[in-house]
Amino acid sequence: SLAAKLGGPNPPPAPSPGGACATASMERSLQLLAKMGPSKGHGALNTKRAPRLKKGYGAIGLGRHTKKGFFFVNPMLFPILQVPELKDFELKPYVSRNTPVISNAHPYWKNGKFRP
């Protein structure tokens, strides 16, 4: 336009199809994108962001709960540790000499085998 070439005031921009509401929401989304952007990631996934997520503490599920509240241990789920023979081994395990011996061990652990 001739007024713009001569340094006059610019005409107001034409209204967008969505109106002022669409412009405000676009600005808000751009601000959020600038703050969170793809390079920032989505942050830690915790129970506030995903309420059904329970992280737990790394425990192994060794069985299942029944309707009546009992817990059945499944021997197939029990981890079996295979320790090599250490008779002539030079290094010693890091256990204090003052550690008391457990004499009343649970019957599951008799003979070093798991038998419920």
PDB file of C-alpha atoms in Angstrom:
ATOM      1  CA  SER A   1       0.000   0.000   0.000  1.00  0.00           C
ATOM      2  CA  LEU A   2       1.041   3.607  -0.622  1.00  0.00           C
ATOM      3  CA  ALA A   3       0.737   4.640   3.059  1.00  0.00           C
ATOM      4  CA  ALA A   4       3.133   1.881   4.124  1.00  0.00           C
ATOM      5  CA  LYS A   5       5.690   2.938   1.477  1.00  0.00           C
ATOM      6  CA  LEU A   6       5.552   6.556   2.612  1.00  0.00           C
ATOM      7  CA  GLY A   7       6.129   5.621   6.281  1.00  0.00           C
ATOM      8  CA  GLY A   8       2.545   5.989   7.438  1.00  0.00           C
ATOM      9  CA  PRO A   9       0.843   3.820  10.032  1.00  0.00           C
ATOM     10  CA  ASN A  10       0.367   0.175   9.144  1.00  0.00           C
ATOM     11  CA  PRO A  11      -3.188  -1.062   8.830  1.00  0.00           C
ATOM     12  CA  PRO A  12      -4.342  -3.467  11.562  1.00  0.00           C
ATOM     13  CA  PRO A  13      -3.954  -7.143  10.673  1.00  0.00           C
ATOM     14  CA  ALA A  14      -6.991  -9.007   9.449  1.00  0.00           C
ATOM     15  CA  PRO A  15      -8.752 -11.039  12.163  1.00  0.00           C
ATOM     16  CA  SER A  16      -7.929 -14.753  12.175  1.00  0.00           C
ATOM     17  CA  PRO A  17     -10.727 -17.279  11.560  1.00  0.00           C
ATOM     18  CA  GLY A  18     -10.641 -18.479  15.194  1.00  0.00           C
ATOM     19  CA  GLY A  19     -10.598 -14.981  16.630  1.00  0.00           C
ATOM     20  CA  ALA A  20      -8.504 -13.778  19.566  1.00  0.00           C
ATOM     21  CA  CYS A  21      -9.037 -17.043  21.423  1.00  0.00           C
ATOM     22  CA  ALA A  22      -7.125 -19.053  18.799  1.00  0.00           C
ATOM     23  CA  THR A  23      -4.233 -16.593  18.878  1.00  0.00           C
ATOM     24  CA  ALA A  24      -3.984 -16.743  22.681  1.00  0.00           C
ATOM     25  CA  SER A  25      -4.042 -20.532  22.722  1.00  0.00           C
ATOM     26  CA  MET A  26      -1.374 -20.641  20.013  1.00  0.00           C
ATOM     27  CA  GLU A  27       0.842 -18.299  22.022  1.00  0.00           C
ATOM     28  CA  ARG A  28       0.313 -20.428  25.134  1.00  0.00           C
ATOM     29  CA  SER A  29       1.218 -23.619  23.278  1.00  0.00           C
ATOM     30  CA  LEU A  30       4.334 -21.964  21.853  1.00  0.00           C
ATOM     31  CA  GLN A  31       5.395 -20.902  25.350  1.00  0.00           C
ATOM     32  CA  LEU A  32       4.896 -24.428  26.656  1.00  0.00           C
ATOM     33  CA  LEU A  33       6.785 -25.863  23.701  1.00  0.00           C
ATOM     34  CA  ALA A  34       9.649 -23.460  24.350  1.00  0.00           C
ATOM     35  CA  LYS A  35       9.785 -24.503  28.017  1.00  0.00           C
ATOM     36  CA  MET A  36       9.378 -28.248  27.553  1.00  0.00           C
ATOM     37  CA  GLY A  37      10.568 -28.683  23.963  1.00  0.00           C
ATOM     38  CA  PRO A  38      11.669 -31.988  22.442  1.00  0.00           C
ATOM     39  CA  SER A  39      15.231 -31.474  23.666  1.00  0.00           C
ATOM     40  CA  LYS A  40      14.067 -31.169  27.287  1.00  0.00           C
ATOM     41  CA  GLY A  41      12.234 -34.508  27.371  1.00  0.00           C
ATOM     42  CA  HIS A  42       9.101 -35.097  29.379  1.00  0.00           C
ATOM     43  CA  GLY A  43      10.744 -35.286  32.784  1.00  0.00           C
ATOM     44  CA  ALA A  44      10.775 -38.185  35.207  1.00  0.00           C
ATOM     45  CA  LEU A  45       7.868 -40.608  35.051  1.00  0.00           C
ATOM     46  CA  ASN A  46       6.633 -40.687  38.617  1.00  0.00           C
ATOM     47  CA  THR A  47       3.356 -41.394  40.390  1.00  0.00           C
ATOM     48  CA  LYS A  48       2.212 -37.783  40.010  1.00  0.00           C
ATOM     49  CA  ARG A  49       2.401 -37.966  36.216  1.00  0.00           C
ATOM     50  CA  ALA A  50       1.103 -41.538  35.936  1.00  0.00           C
ATOM     51  CA  PRO A  51      -1.036 -42.328  39.008  1.00  0.00           C
ATOM     52  CA  ARG A  52      -1.269 -46.048  38.193  1.00  0.00           C
ATOM     53  CA  LEU A  53       2.508 -46.411  38.028  1.00  0.00           C
ATOM     54  CA  LYS A  54       4.004 -48.050  41.105  1.00  0.00           C
ATOM     55  CA  LYS A  55       7.757 -48.239  40.895  1.00  0.00           C
ATOM     56  CA  GLY A  56       8.342 -50.723  43.691  1.00  0.00           C
ATOM     57  CA  TYR A  57      11.682 -51.462  45.269  1.00  0.00           C
ATOM     58  CA  GLY A  58      13.041 -54.254  43.072  1.00  0.00           C
ATOM     59  CA  ALA A  59      11.552 -57.097  45.077  1.00  0.00           C
ATOM     60  CA  ILE A  60      10.985 -60.437  43.351  1.00  0.00           C
ATOM     61  CA  GLY A  61       7.452 -61.835  43.335  1.00  0.00           C
ATOM     62  CA  LEU A  62       7.856 -65.332  44.762  1.00  0.00           C
ATOM     63  CA  GLY A  63       4.194 -66.325  44.686  1.00  0.00           C
ATOM     64  CA  ARG A  64       0.657 -65.004  44.667  1.00  0.00           C
ATOM     65  CA  HIS A  65      -1.987 -63.749  47.058  1.00  0.00           C
ATOM     66  CA  THR A  66      -5.239 -65.655  47.461  1.00  0.00           C
ATOM     67  CA  LYS A  67      -8.742 -64.242  47.883  1.00  0.00           C
ATOM     68  CA  LYS A  68      -8.574 -64.901  51.614  1.00  0.00           C
ATOM     69  CA  GLY A  69      -5.343 -62.975  52.090  1.00  0.00           C
ATOM     70  CA  PHE A  70      -2.892 -65.862  52.200  1.00  0.00           C
ATOM     71  CA  PHE A  71       0.309 -65.951  50.180  1.00  0.00           C
ATOM     72  CA  PHE A  72       1.340 -69.083  48.289  1.00  0.00           C
ATOM     73  CA  VAL A  73       5.033 -69.394  47.489  1.00  0.00           C
ATOM     74  CA  ASN A  74       5.752 -70.822  44.051  1.00  0.00           C
ATOM     75  CA  PRO A  75       9.073 -72.751  44.087  1.00  0.00           C
ATOM     76  CA  MET A  76       9.458 -72.217  40.332  1.00  0.00           C
ATOM     77  CA  LEU A  77       9.766 -68.462  40.926  1.00  0.00           C
ATOM     78  CA  PHE A  78      12.433 -68.816  43.592  1.00  0.00           C
ATOM     79  CA  PRO A  79      15.922 -67.746  42.435  1.00  0.00           C
ATOM     80  CA  ILE A  80      18.480 -70.546  42.631  1.00  0.00           C
ATOM     81  CA  LEU A  81      21.968 -69.233  43.309  1.00  0.00           C
ATOM     82  CA  GLN A  82      24.863 -71.352  42.100  1.00  0.00           C
ATOM     83  CA  VAL A  83      27.965 -70.519  44.111  1.00  0.00           C
ATOM     84  CA  PRO A  84      31.313 -71.965  42.988  1.00  0.00           C
ATOM     85  CA  GLU A  85      33.442 -74.064  45.335  1.00  0.00           C
ATOM     86  CA  LEU A  86      35.658 -71.723  47.368  1.00  0.00           C
ATOM     87  CA  LYS A  87      37.824 -74.106  49.461  1.00  0.00           C
ATOM     88  CA  ASP A  88      41.204 -73.147  47.993  1.00  0.00           C
ATOM     89  CA  PHE A  89      40.164 -69.607  47.131  1.00  0.00           C
ATOM     90  CA  GLU A  90      42.525 -66.877  48.378  1.00  0.00           C
ATOM     91  CA  LEU A  91      40.003 -64.090  48.922  1.00  0.00           C
ATOM     92  CA  LYS A  92      37.603 -64.247  51.849  1.00  0.00           C
ATOM     93  CA  PRO A  93      34.014 -62.991  51.909  1.00  0.00           C
ATOM     94  CA  TYR A  94      33.563 -59.624  53.581  1.00  0.00           C
ATOM     95  CA  VAL A  95      31.735 -60.804  56.709  1.00  0.00           C
ATOM     96  CA  SER A  96      32.670 -59.675  60.189  1.00  0.00           C
ATOM     97  CA  ARG A  97      34.067 -62.322  62.544  1.00  0.00           C
ATOM     98  CA  ASN A  98      31.665 -60.982  65.180  1.00  0.00           C
ATOM     99  CA  THR A  99      28.573 -61.941  63.154  1.00  0.00           C
ATOM    100  CA  PRO A 100      26.371 -64.298  65.199  1.00  0.00           C
ATOM    101  CA  VAL A 101      25.451 -67.697  63.753  1.00  0.00           C
ATOM    102  CA  ILE A 102      21.719 -68.113  63.104  1.00  0.00           C
ATOM    103  CA  SER A 103      20.713 -71.333  64.819  1.00  0.00           C
ATOM    104  CA  ASN A 104      16.927 -71.048  64.460  1.00  0.00           C
ATOM    105  CA  ALA A 105      16.826 -70.931  60.648  1.00  0.00           C
ATOM    106  CA  HIS A 106      13.469 -71.393  58.934  1.00  0.00           C
ATOM    107  CA  PRO A 107      12.734 -74.996  57.857  1.00  0.00           C
ATOM    108  CA  TYR A 108      12.747 -73.839  54.215  1.00  0.00           C
ATOM    109  CA  TRP A 109      16.502 -73.420  54.484  1.00  0.00           C
ATOM    110  CA  LYS A 110      17.454 -76.790  55.998  1.00  0.00           C
ATOM    111  CA  ASN A 111      20.187 -78.525  53.952  1.00  0.00           C
ATOM    112  CA  GLY A 112      20.476 -75.428  51.737  1.00  0.00           C
ATOM    113  CA  LYS A 113      17.475 -76.408  49.589  1.00  0.00           C
ATOM    114  CA  PHE A 114      14.124 -74.723  49.245  1.00  0.00           C
ATOM    115  CA  ARG A 115      11.264 -77.114  49.982  1.00  0.00           C
ATOM    116  CA  PRO A 116       7.936 -75.609  51.061  1.00  0.00           C
TER     117      PRO A 116
END
